[in-house]
Amino acid sequence: MPTMKTLVTVLFLLATNAFLCRGSSYSYSPLIRSDLGRNPTDEQPLSKIAIHNAFVDLHESASVKAEPLLLGLKGEDTAWVNVELKYPQPSENDWVGVFSPAKFNASDCYFESGKSHEAPCICTAPIKYMFANQSSSKSNYITTGKATLSFQLINQRADFAFALFSGGLENPTLVAVSNPISFANPKAPVYPRLAHGKAWDEMTVTWTSGYNIDEAVPFVEWGQTGLSPKQSPAGTLTFTRGSMCGPPARTVGWRDPGFIHTSFLKELWPNTMYSYRMGHMLLNGTIIWSKTYSFKSSPFPGQSSLQRVIIFGDMGKAERDGSNEYACYQPGSLITTDQLISDLDNYDIVFHIGDMPYANGYLSQWDQFTAQVEPIASVKPYMVASGNHERSWPNSGGFYATKDSGGECGVPAETMYYVPAENRAKFWYSTDYGMFHFCIADSEHDWREGSEQYAWIEKCLASVDRKKQPWLIFSAHRVLGYSSNSWYAQEGSFEEPMGREHLQKLWQKYKVDIAFYGHVHNYERTCPIYQNQCVNPERYSYSGTVNGTIHVVVGGGGSHLSDFTEIDTVWSLYKDHDWGFVKLTAFNHSSLLFEYKKSRDGLVYDNFTISRDYRDVLACVHDGCEPTTLAS
């Protein structure tokens, strides 16, 4: 029976709209699975919390205390927080949610349905959670009702509160809320991500802050070491709840994304080190600075030098504090991230080909992903592609009607990351890195012959001068080529339906060296292949005429792994059911090294080389040369 003190507290919260919403409801349903044979861990962990069922029953003897109160006093954008719990009626299902902003303000509530809800409800999902009995302290929470948890927080433009719930994830009851804590400057510029601009000598810097243009002017200060720095202005974008296409992105998953700024650093010298930092000039003339970072500019297209490329897909994000939110969801995410961080000096550019944070409509996860990859993306161009978990939503103009994006329909991805596309809502683009030419397709839009994207793909492949850029790479998120994955085998296609049916004539005509895909969470490499036939008997060393394309699935970036079919696919040369990534090394115009590395140890488990001259690219092959005549 609640005490008078408890009732007074609840009435106060109702009056101030601190935690509760009034008289509305929304639909709550699990995500619709879009592929056969997927693992149950496909469900976004935050969606397991039936937050619409939450009931408020603050217990006078329960408490949650968080410290330190102020984070980032030395400019840090990541900090650890200790949370002490006391609850006289402990259960193994009790859990602590991290909420931000600290007040779950009813004015921020939004519901798809206008139906009334008998009980008050909490407006928003937490940004992460941990079960109380996960405590690392010596006291046993189940028997003592006391525990200490450690959470890692990142600067996300608002304060935080920790809420203790009983009743498990299905029927949560709020029993205690902590004091609010905050970063010293929650609006600070954070998490820069580099990307190529539309010109080879242009680098873009995109970052997140809490400053709109009416209170501060964003810019980047940059230059070569020892020379006077330049300043380049930045544009500012954001998006609203109304930009989202459906729940949970429009409902409990919504969180204000802050402001996304992009600056263009132009007329760079090739292969040159630059330093940069982001700044916001306040109205009083004060400048709020980020940390200082550095990058190496791209080589001139066609330039012969050592050039190293990393490619993977489907990495996701995970929590270093061990919070249950991502247990068994993206289990290899940090393994891949940390392996790439430890090897920063040994590659030049990264391609993450779709399915980035798997936010699935829980917008807080985009901040956490940009923070996770910041050590990579702040110093290397981090080029991305559109995946189903970024884009797919019914009636949103995409190629698929599944609900994999959780209502995001591409908006966060297109805003949070810059790509040199003509239209970022159509996420296809080309980019050059020295001797490489990349055509990055968008498998979430129609690629079939006669479509707008098909015309672009042919233009991208045809535009490369193979004498200068011998290494032609095609990539898309979904497997438009070949895969021995179990659900593709069940469909009998061994590919995304209608994938290679329309595109293989272009790969053959323009002699694409390698095609990369994600979506399937494993690694697989085919022989050089055309029309289901291996056209080269070699396995590890290729030379001479380019008479077929090698197809590579590299979707083992960190998400739960996908099973292979037991059917013997004769075109498959190497399979690996593990997390990993590919590294391409171009030594010169005639020598390329391909390496598949496991994330767990960074060692090479599959490799091959390509050695050839320019005349080998020019040579005629079946369906791959222009008509000729013997006329004298």
Tab-separated table of N, CA and C in Angstrom, residues 515-611:
chain	number	residue	atom	x	y	z
A	515	ALA	N	33.410	-7.201	-56.382
A	515	ALA	CA	32.155	-6.648	-55.891
A	515	ALA	C	31.988	-7.063	-54.432
A	516	PHE	N	31.692	-6.084	-53.565
A	516	PHE	CA	31.580	-6.331	-52.126
A	516	PHE	C	30.146	-6.126	-51.657
A	517	TYR	N	29.733	-6.960	-50.677
A	517	TYR	CA	28.397	-6.861	-50.103
A	517	TYR	C	28.448	-7.110	-48.595
A	518	GLY	N	27.422	-6.595	-47.916
A	518	GLY	CA	27.203	-6.921	-46.515
A	518	GLY	C	25.913	-7.717	-46.400
A	519	HIS	N	25.059	-7.347	-45.428
A	519	HIS	CA	23.725	-7.910	-45.226
A	519	HIS	C	23.768	-9.327	-44.661
A	520	VAL	N	24.565	-10.193	-45.248
A	520	VAL	CA	24.787	-11.539	-44.722
A	520	VAL	C	25.972	-11.463	-43.764
A	521	HIS	N	25.768	-11.919	-42.536
A	521	HIS	CA	26.754	-11.681	-41.479
A	521	HIS	C	27.801	-12.794	-41.421
A	522	ASN	N	28.572	-12.889	-42.464
A	522	ASN	CA	29.696	-13.812	-42.490
A	522	ASN	C	30.648	-13.360	-43.588
A	523	TYR	N	31.643	-14.199	-43.891
A	523	TYR	CA	32.592	-13.883	-44.956
A	523	TYR	C	32.548	-14.989	-45.994
A	524	GLU	N	32.578	-14.583	-47.268
A	524	GLU	CA	32.621	-15.561	-48.349
A	524	GLU	C	33.237	-14.925	-49.582
A	525	ARG	N	34.055	-15.711	-50.285
A	525	ARG	CA	34.678	-15.235	-51.531
A	525	ARG	C	34.408	-16.230	-52.646
A	526	THR	N	34.049	-15.715	-53.810
A	526	THR	CA	33.819	-16.577	-54.970
A	526	THR	C	35.042	-16.573	-55.887
A	527	CYS	N	35.014	-17.482	-56.831
A	527	CYS	CA	35.960	-17.441	-57.935
A	527	CYS	C	35.607	-16.253	-58.837
A	528	PRO	N	36.487	-15.854	-59.741
A	528	PRO	CA	36.056	-14.912	-60.779
A	528	PRO	C	34.922	-15.575	-61.567
A	529	ILE	N	33.780	-14.929	-61.658
A	529	ILE	CA	32.579	-15.630	-62.117
A	529	ILE	C	31.765	-14.756	-63.050
A	530	TYR	N	31.101	-15.411	-63.987
A	530	TYR	CA	30.154	-14.749	-64.871
A	530	TYR	C	29.074	-15.747	-65.243
A	531	GLN	N	27.830	-15.369	-65.065
A	531	GLN	CA	26.682	-16.220	-65.370
A	531	GLN	C	26.797	-17.589	-64.694
A	532	ASN	N	27.105	-17.559	-63.413
A	532	ASN	CA	27.170	-18.754	-62.562
A	532	ASN	C	28.323	-19.697	-62.891
A	533	GLN	N	29.232	-19.273	-63.738
A	533	GLN	CA	30.340	-20.137	-64.127
A	533	GLN	C	31.667	-19.511	-63.718
A	534	CYS	N	32.498	-20.298	-63.026
A	534	CYS	CA	33.852	-19.828	-62.731
A	534	CYS	C	34.621	-19.709	-64.041
A	535	VAL	N	35.273	-18.584	-64.252
A	535	VAL	CA	35.977	-18.348	-65.515
A	535	VAL	C	37.490	-18.385	-65.342
A	536	ASN	N	37.934	-18.708	-64.129
A	536	ASN	CA	39.369	-18.816	-63.863
A	536	ASN	C	39.561	-19.892	-62.799
A	537	PRO	N	40.385	-20.924	-63.083
A	537	PRO	CA	40.548	-22.038	-62.144
A	537	PRO	C	41.436	-21.713	-60.941
A	538	GLU	N	42.130	-20.595	-60.986
A	538	GLU	CA	43.036	-20.259	-59.888
A	538	GLU	C	42.257	-19.922	-58.615
A	539	ARG	N	42.940	-20.021	-57.471
A	539	ARG	CA	42.309	-19.713	-56.191
A	539	ARG	C	42.962	-18.536	-55.478
A	540	TYR	N	44.268	-18.386	-55.638
A	540	TYR	CA	44.973	-17.393	-54.827
A	540	TYR	C	45.829	-16.420	-55.634
A	541	SER	N	45.901	-16.609	-56.923
A	541	SER	CA	46.733	-15.726	-57.737
A	541	SER	C	46.093	-15.569	-59.109
A	542	TYR	N	45.772	-14.326	-59.463
A	542	TYR	CA	45.107	-14.062	-60.732
A	542	TYR	C	45.960	-13.118	-61.570
A	543	SER	N	46.064	-13.429	-62.836
A	543	SER	CA	46.820	-12.580	-63.749
A	543	SER	C	46.205	-12.668	-65.125
A	544	GLY	N	46.588	-11.739	-65.968
A	544	GLY	CA	46.092	-11.752	-67.339
A	544	GLY	C	44.715	-11.132	-67.467
A	545	THR	N	43.977	-11.557	-68.467
A	545	THR	CA	42.703	-10.951	-68.864
A	545	THR	C	41.694	-10.945	-67.705
A	546	VAL	N	40.962	-9.840	-67.590
A	546	VAL	CA	39.888	-9.728	-66.605
A	546	VAL	C	38.625	-10.305	-67.233
A	547	ASN	N	38.352	-11.581	-66.981
A	547	ASN	CA	37.226	-12.236	-67.659
A	547	ASN	C	36.084	-12.599	-66.724
A	548	GLY	N	36.097	-12.065	-65.508
A	548	GLY	CA	35.013	-12.301	-64.564
A	548	GLY	C	35.248	-11.498	-63.301
A	549	THR	N	34.205	-11.303	-62.515
A	549	THR	CA	34.270	-10.508	-61.286
A	549	THR	C	34.296	-11.423	-60.073
A	550	ILE	N	35.141	-11.117	-59.112
A	550	ILE	CA	35.174	-11.824	-57.830
A	550	ILE	C	34.149	-11.168	-56.909
A	551	HIS	N	33.264	-11.960	-56.314
A	551	HIS	CA	32.233	-11.450	-55.422
A	551	HIS	C	32.578	-11.818	-53.976
A	552	VAL	N	32.477	-10.836	-53.095
A	552	VAL	CA	32.888	-11.025	-51.703
A	552	VAL	C	31.787	-10.542	-50.770
A	553	VAL	N	31.339	-11.417	-49.886
A	553	VAL	CA	30.443	-11.030	-48.798
A	553	VAL	C	31.314	-10.754	-47.584
A	554	VAL	N	31.204	-9.542	-47.046
A	554	VAL	CA	32.030	-9.156	-45.900
A	554	VAL	C	31.135	-8.465	-44.864
A	555	GLY	N	30.051	-9.175	-44.491
A	555	GLY	CA	29.074	-8.632	-43.564
A	555	GLY	C	29.283	-9.057	-42.130
A	556	GLY	N	30.474	-9.531	-41.824
A	556	GLY	CA	30.768	-9.971	-40.458
A	556	GLY	C	31.415	-8.890	-39.619
A	557	GLY	N	30.927	-7.660	-39.759
A	557	GLY	CA	31.543	-6.559	-39.025
A	557	GLY	C	31.288	-6.584	-37.535
A	558	GLY	N	30.234	-7.285	-37.090
A	558	GLY	CA	29.980	-7.309	-35.652
A	558	GLY	C	28.627	-7.831	-35.245
A	559	SER	N	27.660	-7.852	-36.168
A	559	SER	CA	26.339	-8.337	-35.812
A	559	SER	C	26.361	-9.856	-35.648
A	560	HIS	N	25.284	-10.406	-35.048
A	560	HIS	CA	25.197	-11.859	-34.855
A	560	HIS	C	25.397	-12.538	-36.204
A	561	LEU	N	26.052	-13.674	-36.198
A	561	LEU	CA	26.531	-14.293	-37.429
A	561	LEU	C	25.439	-15.072	-38.152
A	562	SER	N	25.558	-15.156	-39.481
A	562	SER	CA	24.600	-15.850	-40.340
A	562	SER	C	25.159	-17.218	-40.718
A	563	ASP	N	24.264	-18.186	-40.830
A	563	ASP	CA	24.659	-19.554	-41.162
A	563	ASP	C	24.756	-19.749	-42.668
A	564	PHE	N	25.666	-20.630	-43.051
A	564	PHE	CA	25.783	-21.029	-44.447
A	564	PHE	C	24.856	-22.211	-44.728
A	565	THR	N	24.460	-22.341	-45.995
A	565	THR	CA	23.720	-23.520	-46.404
A	565	THR	C	24.658	-24.727	-46.471
A	566	GLU	N	24.082	-25.917	-46.383
A	566	GLU	CA	24.878	-27.130	-46.533
A	566	GLU	C	25.039	-27.521	-48.000
A	567	ILE	N	24.364	-26.807	-48.866
A	567	ILE	CA	24.495	-27.062	-50.309
A	567	ILE	C	25.895	-26.672	-50.770
A	568	ASP	N	26.500	-27.507	-51.583
A	568	ASP	CA	27.844	-27.231	-52.100
A	568	ASP	C	27.736	-26.254	-53.266
A	569	THR	N	28.135	-25.024	-53.024
A	569	THR	CA	28.143	-24.014	-54.080
A	569	THR	C	29.544	-23.997	-54.689
A	570	VAL	N	29.655	-24.500	-55.877
A	570	VAL	CA	30.969	-24.759	-56.476
A	570	VAL	C	31.751	-23.484	-56.723
A	571	TRP	N	31.048	-22.345	-56.803
A	571	TRP	CA	31.749	-21.097	-57.065
A	571	TRP	C	32.321	-20.456	-55.796
A	572	SER	N	32.028	-21.042	-54.659
A	572	SER	CA	32.502	-20.485	-53.387
A	572	SER	C	33.876	-21.053	-53.041
A	573	LEU	N	34.863	-20.165	-52.920
A	573	LEU	CA	36.232	-20.614	-52.646
A	573	LEU	C	36.609	-20.570	-51.175
A	574	TYR	N	35.985	-19.679	-50.414
A	574	TYR	CA	36.354	-19.586	-48.993
A	574	TYR	C	35.157	-19.051	-48.213
A	575	LYS	N	34.837	-19.730	-47.101
A	575	LYS	CA	33.756	-19.292	-46.214
A	575	LYS	C	34.301	-19.189	-44.799
A	576	ASP	N	33.765	-18.232	-44.037
A	576	ASP	CA	34.156	-18.115	-42.629
A	576	ASP	C	32.975	-17.596	-41.810
A	577	HIS	N	32.608	-18.347	-40.807
A	577	HIS	CA	31.504	-17.983	-39.916
A	577	HIS	C	32.099	-17.264	-38.706
A	578	ASP	N	32.546	-16.031	-38.938
A	578	ASP	CA	33.214	-15.277	-37.884
A	578	ASP	C	33.172	-13.801	-38.254
A	579	TRP	N	33.596	-12.965	-37.304
A	579	TRP	CA	33.656	-11.530	-37.557
A	579	TRP	C	34.978	-11.179	-38.209
A	580	GLY	N	34.920	-10.272	-39.172
A	580	GLY	CA	36.145	-9.893	-39.848
A	580	GLY	C	35.917	-8.767	-40.843
A	581	PHE	N	36.960	-8.440	-41.578
A	581	PHE	CA	36.921	-7.352	-42.548
A	581	PHE	C	37.937	-7.639	-43.635
A	582	VAL	N	37.854	-6.903	-44.719
A	582	VAL	CA	38.771	-7.068	-45.850
A	582	VAL	C	39.694	-5.866	-45.932
A	583	LYS	N	40.934	-6.143	-46.300
A	583	LYS	CA	41.908	-5.092	-46.567
A	583	LYS	C	42.443	-5.259	-47.988
A	584	LEU	N	42.344	-4.202	-48.782
A	584	LEU	CA	42.914	-4.177	-50.122
A	584	LEU	C	44.166	-3.313	-50.111
A	585	THR	N	45.245	-3.821	-50.678
A	585	THR	CA	46.496	-3.055	-50.768
A	585	THR	C	46.933	-2.973	-52.224
A	586	ALA	N	46.933	-1.756	-52.763
A	586	ALA	CA	47.431	-1.535	-54.119
A	586	ALA	C	48.875	-1.065	-54.017
A	587	PHE	N	49.785	-1.859	-54.542
A	587	PHE	CA	51.204	-1.502	-54.494
A	587	PHE	C	51.580	-0.596	-55.669
A	588	ASN	N	50.930	-0.840	-56.793
A	588	ASN	CA	51.160	-0.047	-57.999
A	588	ASN	C	50.024	-0.332	-58.973
A	589	HIS	N	50.187	0.040	-60.235
A	589	HIS	CA	49.115	-0.118	-61.217
A	589	HIS	C	48.926	-1.557	-61.681
A	590	SER	N	49.793	-2.449	-61.278
A	590	SER	CA	49.693	-3.825	-61.776
A	590	SER	C	49.697	-4.873	-60.670
A	591	SER	N	49.628	-4.448	-59.422
A	591	SER	CA	49.728	-5.416	-58.335
A	591	SER	C	48.784	-5.044	-57.190
A	592	LEU	N	47.843	-5.958	-56.882
A	592	LEU	CA	46.861	-5.750	-55.821
A	592	LEU	C	46.856	-6.956	-54.887
A	593	LEU	N	46.829	-6.689	-53.583
A	593	LEU	CA	46.746	-7.744	-52.565
A	593	LEU	C	45.401	-7.645	-51.858
A	594	PHE	N	44.702	-8.768	-51.795
A	594	PHE	CA	43.432	-8.885	-51.072
A	594	PHE	C	43.667	-9.730	-49.828
A	595	GLU	N	43.200	-9.229	-48.662
A	595	GLU	CA	43.352	-9.991	-47.416
A	595	GLU	C	42.045	-9.955	-46.622
A	596	TYR	N	41.613	-11.101	-46.172
A	596	TYR	CA	40.512	-11.182	-45.211
A	596	TYR	C	41.098	-11.431	-43.830
A	597	LYS	N	40.756	-10.556	-42.880
A	597	LYS	CA	41.298	-10.662	-41.528
A	597	LYS	C	40.171	-10.896	-40.524
A	598	LYS	N	40.420	-11.751	-39.566
A	598	LYS	CA	39.475	-11.917	-38.465
A	598	LYS	C	39.633	-10.753	-37.489
A	599	SER	N	38.510	-10.298	-36.969
A	599	SER	CA	38.545	-9.177	-36.025
A	599	SER	C	39.193	-9.570	-34.708
A	600	ARG	N	39.054	-10.819	-34.320
A	600	ARG	CA	39.514	-11.233	-32.992
A	600	ARG	C	41.034	-11.169	-32.826
A	601	ASP	N	41.784	-11.357	-33.932
A	601	ASP	CA	43.238	-11.350	-33.800
A	601	ASP	C	43.946	-10.530	-34.872
A	602	GLY	N	43.219	-10.051	-35.869
A	602	GLY	CA	43.833	-9.239	-36.914
A	602	GLY	C	44.688	-10.019	-37.890
A	603	LEU	N	44.650	-11.348	-37.800
A	603	LEU	CA	45.479	-12.171	-38.681
A	603	LEU	C	44.756	-12.461	-39.986
A	604	VAL	N	45.529	-12.769	-41.035
A	604	VAL	CA	44.992	-13.028	-42.361
A	604	VAL	C	44.560	-14.490	-42.459
A	605	TYR	N	43.318	-14.723	-42.897
A	605	TYR	CA	42.800	-16.079	-43.038
A	605	TYR	C	42.457	-16.433	-44.480
A	606	ASP	N	42.366	-15.458	-45.335
A	606	ASP	CA	42.154	-15.706	-46.757
A	606	ASP	C	42.815	-14.576	-47.516
A	607	ASN	N	43.383	-14.892	-48.667
A	607	ASN	CA	44.045	-13.843	-49.448
A	607	ASN	C	44.186	-14.280	-50.892
A	608	PHE	N	44.379	-13.318	-51.756
A	608	PHE	CA	44.758	-13.588	-53.134
A	608	PHE	C	45.429	-12.341	-53.696
A	609	THR	N	46.083	-12.485	-54.823
A	609	THR	CA	46.727	-11.360	-55.498
A	609	THR	C	46.206	-11.263	-56.926
A	610	ILE	N	46.229	-10.052	-57.441
A	610	ILE	CA	45.935	-9.807	-58.851
A	610	ILE	C	47.153	-9.112	-59.446
A	611	SER	N	47.665	-9.669	-60.523
A	611	SER	CA	48.819	-9.082	-61.225
A	611	SER	C	48.474	-8.990	-62.706
